[in-house]
Coordinates of C-alpha atoms in Angstrom, one line a residue:
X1 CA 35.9 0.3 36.3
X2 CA 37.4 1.0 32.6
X3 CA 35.5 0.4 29.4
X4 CA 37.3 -2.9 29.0
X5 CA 36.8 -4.1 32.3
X6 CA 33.0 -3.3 32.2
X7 CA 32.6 -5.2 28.7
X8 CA 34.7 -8.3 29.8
X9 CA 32.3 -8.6 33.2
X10 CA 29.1 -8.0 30.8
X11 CA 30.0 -10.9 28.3
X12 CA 30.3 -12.7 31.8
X13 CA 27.3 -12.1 33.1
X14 CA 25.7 -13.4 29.4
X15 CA 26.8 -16.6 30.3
X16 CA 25.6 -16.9 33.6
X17 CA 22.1 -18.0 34.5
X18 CA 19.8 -16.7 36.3
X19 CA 20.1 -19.2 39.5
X20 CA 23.7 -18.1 39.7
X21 CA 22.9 -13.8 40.8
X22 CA 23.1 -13.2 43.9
X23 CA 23.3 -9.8 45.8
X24 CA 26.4 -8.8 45.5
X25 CA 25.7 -8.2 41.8
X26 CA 23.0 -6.1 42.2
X27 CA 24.7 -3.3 40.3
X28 CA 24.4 -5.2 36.6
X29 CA 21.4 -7.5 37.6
X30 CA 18.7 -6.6 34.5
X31 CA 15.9 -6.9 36.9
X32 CA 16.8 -4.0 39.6
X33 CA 16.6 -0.3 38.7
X34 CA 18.9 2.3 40.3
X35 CA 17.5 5.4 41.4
X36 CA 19.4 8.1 43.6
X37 CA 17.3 7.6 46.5
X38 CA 16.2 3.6 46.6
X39 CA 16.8 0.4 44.4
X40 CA 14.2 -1.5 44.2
X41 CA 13.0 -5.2 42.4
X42 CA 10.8 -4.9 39.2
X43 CA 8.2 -7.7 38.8
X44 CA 9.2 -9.6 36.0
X45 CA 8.9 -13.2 34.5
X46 CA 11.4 -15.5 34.3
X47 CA 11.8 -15.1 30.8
X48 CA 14.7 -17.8 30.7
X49 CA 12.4 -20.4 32.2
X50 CA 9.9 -19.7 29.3
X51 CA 12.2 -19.7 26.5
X52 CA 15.1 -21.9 27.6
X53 CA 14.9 -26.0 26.8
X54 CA 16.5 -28.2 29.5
X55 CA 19.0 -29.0 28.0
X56 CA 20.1 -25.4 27.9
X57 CA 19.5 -25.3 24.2
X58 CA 18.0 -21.6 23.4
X59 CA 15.0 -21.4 21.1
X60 CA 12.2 -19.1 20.2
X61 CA 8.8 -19.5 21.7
X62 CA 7.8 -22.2 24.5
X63 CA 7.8 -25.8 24.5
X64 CA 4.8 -28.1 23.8
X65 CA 2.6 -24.8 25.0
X66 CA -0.2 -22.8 23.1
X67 CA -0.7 -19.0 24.0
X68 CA -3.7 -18.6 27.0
X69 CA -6.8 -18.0 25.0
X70 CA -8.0 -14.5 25.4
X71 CA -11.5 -14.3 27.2
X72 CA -14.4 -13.2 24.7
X73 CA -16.2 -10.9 27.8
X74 CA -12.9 -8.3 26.8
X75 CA -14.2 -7.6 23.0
X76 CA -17.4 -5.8 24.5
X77 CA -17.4 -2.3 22.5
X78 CA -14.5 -3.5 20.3
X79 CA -16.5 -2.0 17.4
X80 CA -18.1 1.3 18.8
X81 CA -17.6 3.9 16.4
X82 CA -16.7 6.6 19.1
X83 CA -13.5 8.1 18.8
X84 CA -11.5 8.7 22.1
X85 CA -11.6 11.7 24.4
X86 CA -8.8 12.1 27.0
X87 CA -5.4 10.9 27.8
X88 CA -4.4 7.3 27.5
X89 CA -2.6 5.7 30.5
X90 CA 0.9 4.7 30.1
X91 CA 3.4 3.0 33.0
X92 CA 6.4 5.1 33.1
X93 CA 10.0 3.5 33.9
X94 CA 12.8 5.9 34.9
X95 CA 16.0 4.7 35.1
X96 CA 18.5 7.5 36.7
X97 CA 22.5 6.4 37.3
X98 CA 25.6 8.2 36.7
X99 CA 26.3 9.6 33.2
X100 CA 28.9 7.4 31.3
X101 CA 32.0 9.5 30.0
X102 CA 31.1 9.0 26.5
X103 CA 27.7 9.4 26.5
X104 CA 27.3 11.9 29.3
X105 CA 26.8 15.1 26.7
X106 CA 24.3 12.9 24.2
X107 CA 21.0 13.7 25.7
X108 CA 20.8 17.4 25.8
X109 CA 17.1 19.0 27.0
X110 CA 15.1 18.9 23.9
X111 CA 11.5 20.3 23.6
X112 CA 9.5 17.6 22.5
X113 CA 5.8 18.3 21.3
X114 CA 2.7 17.1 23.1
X115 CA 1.0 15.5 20.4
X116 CA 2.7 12.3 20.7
X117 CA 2.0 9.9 23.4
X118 CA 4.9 7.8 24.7
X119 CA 5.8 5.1 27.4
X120 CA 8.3 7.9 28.8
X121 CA 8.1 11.6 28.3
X122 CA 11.2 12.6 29.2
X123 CA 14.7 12.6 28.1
X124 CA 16.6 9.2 30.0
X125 CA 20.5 8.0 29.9
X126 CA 21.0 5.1 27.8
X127 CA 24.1 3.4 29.7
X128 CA 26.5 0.9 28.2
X129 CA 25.2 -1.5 31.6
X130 CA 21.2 -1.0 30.3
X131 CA 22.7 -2.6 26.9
X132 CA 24.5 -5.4 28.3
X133 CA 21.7 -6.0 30.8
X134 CA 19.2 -6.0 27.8
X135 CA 21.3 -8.6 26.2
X136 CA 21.7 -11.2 29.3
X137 CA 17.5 -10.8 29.8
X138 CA 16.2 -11.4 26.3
X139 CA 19.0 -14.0 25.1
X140 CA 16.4 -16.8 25.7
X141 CA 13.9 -15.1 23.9
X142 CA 15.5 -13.9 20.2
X143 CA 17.7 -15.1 17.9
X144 CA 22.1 -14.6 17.7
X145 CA 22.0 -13.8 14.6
X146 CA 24.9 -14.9 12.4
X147 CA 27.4 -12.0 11.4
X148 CA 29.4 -13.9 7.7
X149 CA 31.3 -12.2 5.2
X150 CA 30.0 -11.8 2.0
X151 CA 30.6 -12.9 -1.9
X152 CA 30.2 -9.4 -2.4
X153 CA 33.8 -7.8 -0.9
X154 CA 35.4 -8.7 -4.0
X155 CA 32.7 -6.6 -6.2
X156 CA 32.9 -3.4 -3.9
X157 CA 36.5 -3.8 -3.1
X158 CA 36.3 -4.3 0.5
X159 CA 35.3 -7.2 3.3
X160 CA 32.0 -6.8 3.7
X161 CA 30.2 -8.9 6.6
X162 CA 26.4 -8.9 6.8
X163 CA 24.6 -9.0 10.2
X164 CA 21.7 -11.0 9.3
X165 CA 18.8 -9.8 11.4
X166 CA 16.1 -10.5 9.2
X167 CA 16.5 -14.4 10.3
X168 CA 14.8 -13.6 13.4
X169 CA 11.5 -15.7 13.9
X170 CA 9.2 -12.1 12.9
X171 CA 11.8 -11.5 10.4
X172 CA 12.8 -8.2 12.1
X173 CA 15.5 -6.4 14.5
X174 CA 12.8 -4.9 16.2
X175 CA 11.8 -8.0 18.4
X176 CA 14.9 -7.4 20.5
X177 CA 13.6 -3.9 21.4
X178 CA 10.1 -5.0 22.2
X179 CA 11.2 -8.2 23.9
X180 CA 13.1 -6.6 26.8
X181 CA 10.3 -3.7 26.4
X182 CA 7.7 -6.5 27.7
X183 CA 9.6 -8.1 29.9
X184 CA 10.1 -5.1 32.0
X185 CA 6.4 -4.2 32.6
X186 CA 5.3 -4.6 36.0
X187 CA 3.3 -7.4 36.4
X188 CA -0.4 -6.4 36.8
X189 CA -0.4 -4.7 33.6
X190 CA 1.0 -7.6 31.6
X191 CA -1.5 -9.7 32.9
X192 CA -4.4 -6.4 31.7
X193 CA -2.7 -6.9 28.4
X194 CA -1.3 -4.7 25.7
X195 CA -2.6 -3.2 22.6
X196 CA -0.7 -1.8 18.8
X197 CA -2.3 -0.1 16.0
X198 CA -0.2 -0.5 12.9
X199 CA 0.9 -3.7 10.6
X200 CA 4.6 -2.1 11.0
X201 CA 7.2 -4.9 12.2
X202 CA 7.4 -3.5 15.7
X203 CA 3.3 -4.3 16.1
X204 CA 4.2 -7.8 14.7
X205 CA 7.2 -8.2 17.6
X206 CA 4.6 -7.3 20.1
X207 CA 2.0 -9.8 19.1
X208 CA 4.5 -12.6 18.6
X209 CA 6.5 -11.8 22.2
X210 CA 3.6 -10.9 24.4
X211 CA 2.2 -14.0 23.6
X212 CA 4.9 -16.1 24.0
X213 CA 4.6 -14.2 27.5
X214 CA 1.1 -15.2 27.8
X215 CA 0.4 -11.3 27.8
X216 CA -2.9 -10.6 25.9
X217 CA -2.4 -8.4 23.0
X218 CA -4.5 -6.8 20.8
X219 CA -3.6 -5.5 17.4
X220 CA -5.8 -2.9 15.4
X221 CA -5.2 -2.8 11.7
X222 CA -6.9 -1.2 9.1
X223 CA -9.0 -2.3 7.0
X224 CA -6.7 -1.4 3.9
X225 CA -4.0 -3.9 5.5
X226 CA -3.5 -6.9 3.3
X227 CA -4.8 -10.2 4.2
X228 CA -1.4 -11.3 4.5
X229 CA -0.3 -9.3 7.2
X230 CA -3.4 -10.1 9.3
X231 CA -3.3 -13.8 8.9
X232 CA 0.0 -13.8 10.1
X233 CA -0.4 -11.2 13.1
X234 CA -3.1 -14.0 13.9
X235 CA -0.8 -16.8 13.7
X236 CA 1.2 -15.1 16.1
X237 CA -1.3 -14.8 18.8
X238 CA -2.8 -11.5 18.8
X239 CA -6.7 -10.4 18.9
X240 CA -6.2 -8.8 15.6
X241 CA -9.2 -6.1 15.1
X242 CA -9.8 -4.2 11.7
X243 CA -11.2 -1.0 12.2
X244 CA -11.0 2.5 10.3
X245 CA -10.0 2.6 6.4
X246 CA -6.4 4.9 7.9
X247 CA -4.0 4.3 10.3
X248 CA -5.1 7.4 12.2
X249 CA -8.7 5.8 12.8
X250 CA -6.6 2.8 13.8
X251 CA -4.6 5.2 16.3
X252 CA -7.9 6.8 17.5
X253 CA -9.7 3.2 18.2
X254 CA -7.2 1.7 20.0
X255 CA -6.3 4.5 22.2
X256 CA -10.1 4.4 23.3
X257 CA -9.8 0.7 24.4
X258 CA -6.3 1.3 26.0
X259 CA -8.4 3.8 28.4
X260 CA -11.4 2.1 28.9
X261 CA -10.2 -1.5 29.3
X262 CA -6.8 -1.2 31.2
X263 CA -4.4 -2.0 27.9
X264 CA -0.8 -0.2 27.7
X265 CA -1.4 1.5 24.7
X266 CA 2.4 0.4 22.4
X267 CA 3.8 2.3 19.7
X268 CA 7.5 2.2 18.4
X269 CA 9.3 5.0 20.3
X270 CA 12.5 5.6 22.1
X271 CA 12.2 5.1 25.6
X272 CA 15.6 3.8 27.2
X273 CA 14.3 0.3 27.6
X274 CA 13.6 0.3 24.2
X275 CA 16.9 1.3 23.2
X276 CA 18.8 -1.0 25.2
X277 CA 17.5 -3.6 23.2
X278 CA 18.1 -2.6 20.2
X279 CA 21.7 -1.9 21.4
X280 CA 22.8 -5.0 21.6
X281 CA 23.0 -5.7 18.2
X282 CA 25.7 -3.6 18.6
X283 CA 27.2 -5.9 20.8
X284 CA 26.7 -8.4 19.0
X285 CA 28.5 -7.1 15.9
X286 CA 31.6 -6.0 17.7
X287 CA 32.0 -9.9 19.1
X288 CA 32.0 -11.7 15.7
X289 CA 34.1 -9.4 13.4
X290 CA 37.5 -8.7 14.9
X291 CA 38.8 -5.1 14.0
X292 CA 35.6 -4.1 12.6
X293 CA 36.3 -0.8 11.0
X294 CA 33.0 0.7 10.3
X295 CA 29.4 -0.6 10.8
X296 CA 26.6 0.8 8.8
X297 CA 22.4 0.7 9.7
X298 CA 19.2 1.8 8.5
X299 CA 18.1 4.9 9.7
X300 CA 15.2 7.4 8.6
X301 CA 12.6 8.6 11.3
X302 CA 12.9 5.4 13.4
X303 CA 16.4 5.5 14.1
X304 CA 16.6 3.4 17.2
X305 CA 18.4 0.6 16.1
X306 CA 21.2 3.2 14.9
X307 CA 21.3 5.7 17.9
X308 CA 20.7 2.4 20.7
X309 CA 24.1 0.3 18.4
X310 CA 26.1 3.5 18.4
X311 CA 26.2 3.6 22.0
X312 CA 27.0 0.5 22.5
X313 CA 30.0 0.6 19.6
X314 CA 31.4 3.8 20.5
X315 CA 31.7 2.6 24.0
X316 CA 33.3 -0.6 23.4
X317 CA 35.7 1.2 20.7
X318 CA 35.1 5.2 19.6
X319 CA 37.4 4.2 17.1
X320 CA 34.9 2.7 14.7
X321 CA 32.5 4.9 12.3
X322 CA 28.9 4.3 12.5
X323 CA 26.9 5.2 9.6
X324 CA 23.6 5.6 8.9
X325 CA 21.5 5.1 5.4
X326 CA 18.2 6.9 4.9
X327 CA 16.2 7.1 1.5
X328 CA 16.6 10.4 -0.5
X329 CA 13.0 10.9 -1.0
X330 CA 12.5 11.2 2.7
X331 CA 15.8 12.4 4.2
X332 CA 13.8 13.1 7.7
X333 CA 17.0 11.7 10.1
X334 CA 19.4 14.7 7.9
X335 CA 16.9 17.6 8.0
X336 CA 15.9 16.8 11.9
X337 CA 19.7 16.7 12.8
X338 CA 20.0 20.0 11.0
X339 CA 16.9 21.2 12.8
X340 CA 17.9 20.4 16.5
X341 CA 14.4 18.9 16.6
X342 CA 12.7 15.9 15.4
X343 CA 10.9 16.7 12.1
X344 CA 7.0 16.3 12.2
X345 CA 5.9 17.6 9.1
X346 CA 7.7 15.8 6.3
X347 CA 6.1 14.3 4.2
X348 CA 6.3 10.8 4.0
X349 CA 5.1 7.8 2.1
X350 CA 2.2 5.1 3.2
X351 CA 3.5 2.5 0.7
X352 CA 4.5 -0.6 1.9
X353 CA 7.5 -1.1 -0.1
X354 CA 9.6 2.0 2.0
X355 CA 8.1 0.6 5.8
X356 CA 9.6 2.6 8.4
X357 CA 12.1 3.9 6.3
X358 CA 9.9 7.1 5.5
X359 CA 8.4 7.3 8.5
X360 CA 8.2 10.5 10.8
X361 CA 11.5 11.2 13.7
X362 CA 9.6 9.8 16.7
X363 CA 12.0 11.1 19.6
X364 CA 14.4 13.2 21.2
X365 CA 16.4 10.3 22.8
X366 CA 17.3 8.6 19.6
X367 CA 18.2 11.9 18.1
X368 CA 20.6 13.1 20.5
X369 CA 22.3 10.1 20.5
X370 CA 22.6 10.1 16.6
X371 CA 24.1 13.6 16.4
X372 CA 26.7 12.7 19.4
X373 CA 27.4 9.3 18.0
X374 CA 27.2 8.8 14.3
X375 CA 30.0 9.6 12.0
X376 CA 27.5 9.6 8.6
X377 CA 24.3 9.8 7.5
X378 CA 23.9 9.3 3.8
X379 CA 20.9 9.5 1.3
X380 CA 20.6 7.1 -1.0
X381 CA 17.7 6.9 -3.9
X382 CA 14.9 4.0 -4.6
X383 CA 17.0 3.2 -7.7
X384 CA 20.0 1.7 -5.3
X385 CA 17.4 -0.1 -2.8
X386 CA 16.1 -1.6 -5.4
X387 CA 19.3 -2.6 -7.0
X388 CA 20.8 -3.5 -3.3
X389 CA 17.8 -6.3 -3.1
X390 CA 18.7 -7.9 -6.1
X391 CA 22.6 -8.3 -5.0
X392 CA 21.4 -10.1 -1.6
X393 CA 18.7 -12.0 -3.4
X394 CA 21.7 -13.1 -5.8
X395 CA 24.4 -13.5 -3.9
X396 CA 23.5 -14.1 -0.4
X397 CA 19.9 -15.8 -1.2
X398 CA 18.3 -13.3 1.4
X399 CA 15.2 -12.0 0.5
X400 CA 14.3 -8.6 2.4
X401 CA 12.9 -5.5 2.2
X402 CA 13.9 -1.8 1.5
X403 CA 14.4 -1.2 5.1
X404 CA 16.8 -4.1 5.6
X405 CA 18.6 -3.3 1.8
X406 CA 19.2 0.3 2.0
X407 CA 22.3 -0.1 4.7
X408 CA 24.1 -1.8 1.4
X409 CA 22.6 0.1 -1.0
X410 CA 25.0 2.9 0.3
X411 CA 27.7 0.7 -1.0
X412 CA 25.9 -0.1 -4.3
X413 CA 25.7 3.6 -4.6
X414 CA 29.2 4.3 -4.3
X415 CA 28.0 6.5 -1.7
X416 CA 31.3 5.5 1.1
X417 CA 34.2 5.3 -1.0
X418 CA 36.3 6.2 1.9
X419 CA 35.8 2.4 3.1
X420 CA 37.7 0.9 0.3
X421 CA 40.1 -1.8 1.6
X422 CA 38.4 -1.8 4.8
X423 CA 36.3 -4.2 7.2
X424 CA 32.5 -3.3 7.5
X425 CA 29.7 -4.5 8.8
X426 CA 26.3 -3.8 7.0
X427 CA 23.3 -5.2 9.4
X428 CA 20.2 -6.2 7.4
X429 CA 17.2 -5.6 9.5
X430 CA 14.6 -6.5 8.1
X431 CA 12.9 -9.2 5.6
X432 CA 8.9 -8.7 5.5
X433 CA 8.6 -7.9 2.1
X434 CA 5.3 -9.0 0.4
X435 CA 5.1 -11.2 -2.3
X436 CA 3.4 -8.6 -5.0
X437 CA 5.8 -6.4 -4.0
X438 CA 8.8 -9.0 -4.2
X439 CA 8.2 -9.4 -7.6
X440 CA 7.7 -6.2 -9.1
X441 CA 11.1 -5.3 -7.4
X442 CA 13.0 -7.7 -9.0
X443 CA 12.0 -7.1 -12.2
X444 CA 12.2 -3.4 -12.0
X445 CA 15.8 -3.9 -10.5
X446 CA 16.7 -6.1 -13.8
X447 CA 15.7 -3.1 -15.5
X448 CA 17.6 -1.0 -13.8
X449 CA 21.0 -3.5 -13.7
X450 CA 20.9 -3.1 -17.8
X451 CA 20.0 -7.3 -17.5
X452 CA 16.5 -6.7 -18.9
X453 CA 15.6 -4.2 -22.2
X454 CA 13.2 -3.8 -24.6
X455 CA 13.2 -3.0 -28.2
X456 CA 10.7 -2.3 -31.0
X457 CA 11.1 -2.7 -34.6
X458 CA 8.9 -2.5 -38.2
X459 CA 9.8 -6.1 -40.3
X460 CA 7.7 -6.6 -43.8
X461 CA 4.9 -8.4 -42.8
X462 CA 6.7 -11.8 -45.1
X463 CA 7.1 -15.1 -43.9
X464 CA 10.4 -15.8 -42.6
X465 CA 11.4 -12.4 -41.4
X466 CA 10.0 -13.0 -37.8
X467 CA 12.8 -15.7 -37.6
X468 CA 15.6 -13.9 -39.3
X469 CA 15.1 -11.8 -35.9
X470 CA 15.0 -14.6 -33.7
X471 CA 18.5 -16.1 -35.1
X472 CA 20.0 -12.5 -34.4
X473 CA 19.2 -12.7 -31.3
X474 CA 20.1 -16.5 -30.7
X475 CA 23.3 -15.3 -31.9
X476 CA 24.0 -12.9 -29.2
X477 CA 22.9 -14.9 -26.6
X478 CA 20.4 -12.9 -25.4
X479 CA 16.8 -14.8 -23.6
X480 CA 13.6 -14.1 -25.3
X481 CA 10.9 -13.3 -22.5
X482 CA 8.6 -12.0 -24.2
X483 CA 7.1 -10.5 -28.3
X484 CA 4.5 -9.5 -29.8
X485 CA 3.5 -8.3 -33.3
X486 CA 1.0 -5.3 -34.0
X487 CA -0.5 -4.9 -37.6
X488 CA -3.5 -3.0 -37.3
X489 CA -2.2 0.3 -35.1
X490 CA 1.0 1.0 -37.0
X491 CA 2.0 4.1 -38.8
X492 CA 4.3 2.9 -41.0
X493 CA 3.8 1.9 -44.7
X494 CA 1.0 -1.1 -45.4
X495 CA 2.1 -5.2 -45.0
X496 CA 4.1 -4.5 -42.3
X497 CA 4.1 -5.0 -38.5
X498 CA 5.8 -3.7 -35.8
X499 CA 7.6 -6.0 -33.1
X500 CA 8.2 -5.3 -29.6
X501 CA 10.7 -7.7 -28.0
X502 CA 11.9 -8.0 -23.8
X503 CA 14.8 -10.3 -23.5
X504 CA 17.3 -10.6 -21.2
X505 CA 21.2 -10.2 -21.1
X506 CA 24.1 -11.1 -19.1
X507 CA 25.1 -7.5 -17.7
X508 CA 25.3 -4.2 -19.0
X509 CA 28.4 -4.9 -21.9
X510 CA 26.1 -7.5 -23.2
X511 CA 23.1 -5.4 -23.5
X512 CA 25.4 -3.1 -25.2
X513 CA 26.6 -5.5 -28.1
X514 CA 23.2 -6.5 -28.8
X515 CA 21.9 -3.4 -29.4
X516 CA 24.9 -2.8 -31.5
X517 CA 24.0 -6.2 -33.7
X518 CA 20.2 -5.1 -33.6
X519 CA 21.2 -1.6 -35.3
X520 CA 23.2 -2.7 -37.5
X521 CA 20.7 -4.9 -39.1
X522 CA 17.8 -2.6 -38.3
X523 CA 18.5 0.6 -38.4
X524 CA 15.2 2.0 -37.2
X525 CA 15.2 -0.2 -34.5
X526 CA 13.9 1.8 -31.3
X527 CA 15.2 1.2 -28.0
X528 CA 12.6 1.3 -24.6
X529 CA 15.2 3.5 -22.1
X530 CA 14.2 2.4 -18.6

């Protein structure tokens, strides 16, 4: 069966419900798994039945139904202060087929070090049939985002259409990963329950998912995470637990209760199920913009949203360049691709503002896949996040985070100019960004944009000359935000004050013309450079 062939039957199965399978379409049913020796049926919910109305209408969550309570006998020891000694148990899923043409060379033997658990420890074949699989099973369960073109073409001189994944009910891309990750664990451990240590968006996936499965999840934070996070882990449905003052002693504690108390220990890695889901944004993207010319993602360590779309657009048409966008500060995606390796030693940053975008390369799978099928990776600095955020907040009225602003801020960089007069895709992944955080970011990317500036100046401390200033700037149009006078710590002559001034101006000629009008009436005027 051709590529086209394969696709066209795939987009028919996504419209068929599950009541309509039968056995003679065994080979793309989600819930079987090939192997070369037997095929046999995975234990699995009917997800559809939990998420779908009756009218057919698709929606997040259940209907008219509270998550099962979790019973209080399994916090015992929740709080011991031992730290754990042995080897956590994980379910392993293989999935074995033929290798597809295109991707058949993408998932080259690499060594992979043993200090990382994972949910698969070896390298698996991400096929274009996993993806569309993935996208039939959890299409009851998460959002179609919309994919619209943007006021912003006509600024960077090309159509630009924005995937907007950040409207998803966690606010993330990374609940269509861990969706079809639940979904596919054999019964008897989703009804032990599974357990995340981290406030990352993939731990806030797993609590809202597995307990709209009625799995019982447990979520160990630190005690450092902000109150905001935990309330709305809570809300969600996890047993949220705060234990350690790092993410380590997080790590450590929940590994302990994964062992003793039955719990699949999660954390956000690369397995082929994974993948899958994350691939079908890919598909997704490649339905709603016709001759789609380049599509660009977030990448950094946790690259599994680029690697898992990649195969699914180079499939469907090698024709169109994928791109990837990490920050500069922590370019761990370039310098693991030049390693042959994933990187484990970078150094990375534990702020919240960067999320996973500094974080460490957490597999083999994803990496292969990136260096087979990505065009680009560019670097980008904190400057051009900052100043991407403040172009969707304007023009789009999207509020998000530096993980789901940095696949544009290549654009704001200038960083693609070889895109000019073409049609791109930019998906926007993520939009859990913190109030505190929301508004020291804007105001540091009016800075930046020359829309905000500062200026000091010494007037005679007279009556009247405070106001002469005032009218100046009237003149110019520019906003007073904010001014203050000092007398008593000045080092100029005596009676007179200095005058600091913030104000704000239309765009960068503007902020030009009023320093212009402010030297030529006060020569010694002194300008704050940002």
């Amino acid at each position: 069966m051709n590529f086209a062939a394969q696709f066209l039957y795939s987009r028919v199965l996504k419209n068929r419900t599950p009541r309509d399978y039968s056995r003679e379409d065994e080979d793309y049913d989600p819930f079987w798994q090939r192997d070369d020796n037997k095929i046999k049926k995975q234990d699995a919910p009917a997800l559809c039945d939990l998420h779908c109305c009756k009218d057919g209408k698709i929606r997040n969550g259940l209907i008219g139904q509270k998550p099962t309570s979790i019973n209080p006998e399994r916090l015992k020891d929740f709080v011991e202060e031992d730290y754990l000694n042995g080897d956590v148990k994980t379910w392993e899923m293989k999935i074995v087929s033929r290798n597809e043409e295109l991707l058949r060379d993408a998932l080259s033997r690499v060594p992979q070090s043993s200090s990382r658990s994972s949910l698969s420890s070896c390298n698996k074949l991400i096929r274009f049939e996993d993806i569309s699989a993935a996208a039939f099973k959890i299409q009851c369960g998460v959002q179609k985002t919309p994919c619209m073109y943007s006021r912003l073409s006509k600024q960077y001189g090309m159509d630009i259409y924005l995937k907007k994944e950040f409207l998803q009910y966690t606010g993330s891309v990374k609940e269509r990963g861990v969706l079809y990750l639940l979904t596919s664990l054999p019964q008897d451990q989703q009804r032990k329950g599974v357990i995340v240590a981290s406030d990352s968006n993939f731990s806030m996936a797993v609590a809202y998912h597995a307990s709209e499965l009625r799995i019982p999840v447990f979520v160990i934070m630190s005690t450092s995470t902000s109150p905001a996070r935990v309330k709305m882990c809570r809300e969600y449905g996890a047993m949220v637990i705060s234990y350690g003052t790092t993410a380590k002693d997080s790590q450590m504690h929940a590994r302990r209760l994964a062992q003793e108390n039955g719990y699949l220990y999660l954390e956000e890695e690369d397995s082929a199920v994974y993948l899958s889901g994350l691939g079908t944004v890919g598909l997704e993207v490649y339905e709603q913009v016709p001759k789609l010319d380049a599509v660009i993602f977030p990448a950094g360590g946790h690259c599994g949203l680029l690697a898992g779309s990649a195969a699914a657009l180079k499939h469907l048409n090698p024709h169109i360049s994928v791109i990837g966008v990490e920050s500069e500060s922590f370019p761990v995606l370039q310098q693991s691709l030049k390693a042959g390796h994933p990187i484990e030693d970078q150094a990375c940053s534990n702020h919240h503002f960067y999320g996973d975008v500094s974080g460490l390369c957490f597999g083999s799978n994803s990496l292969q896949l990136t260096g087979k099928l990505v065009d680009k990776v560019v670097a980008v600095r904190e400057e051009d996040i900052l100043l991407s955020m403040l172009r969707l907040l304007e023009y789009e009225r999207a509020t998000v985070d530096a993980e789901g602003a940095i696949g544009l801020a290549a654009l704001v960089a200038g960083k693609l100019p070889e895109l000019k007069g073409k049609r791109v895709a930019v998906v926007i992944c993520s939009g859990n960004l913190e109030l505190h955080l929301l508004q020291q970011c804007i105001a540091r990317a009016l800075t930046l944009d020359n829309r905000v500036c500062r200026f000091s100046l010494v007037l005679s401390d007279c009556p009247g000359d405070i106001s002469k200033l005032l009218e100046i700037l009237a003149r110019e149009d520019a906003r007073v935000l904010d001014i203050k006078q000092e007398r008593t710590f000045v080092t100029s002559e005596l009676f007179t004050a200095e005058v600091t001034c913030t104000v704000e101006t239309r765009d960068k000629i503007h902020t030009a013309q009023l320093r212009n009008a402010l030297l030529e009436r006060y020569p010694t005027a002194a300008w704050t450079e940002r």
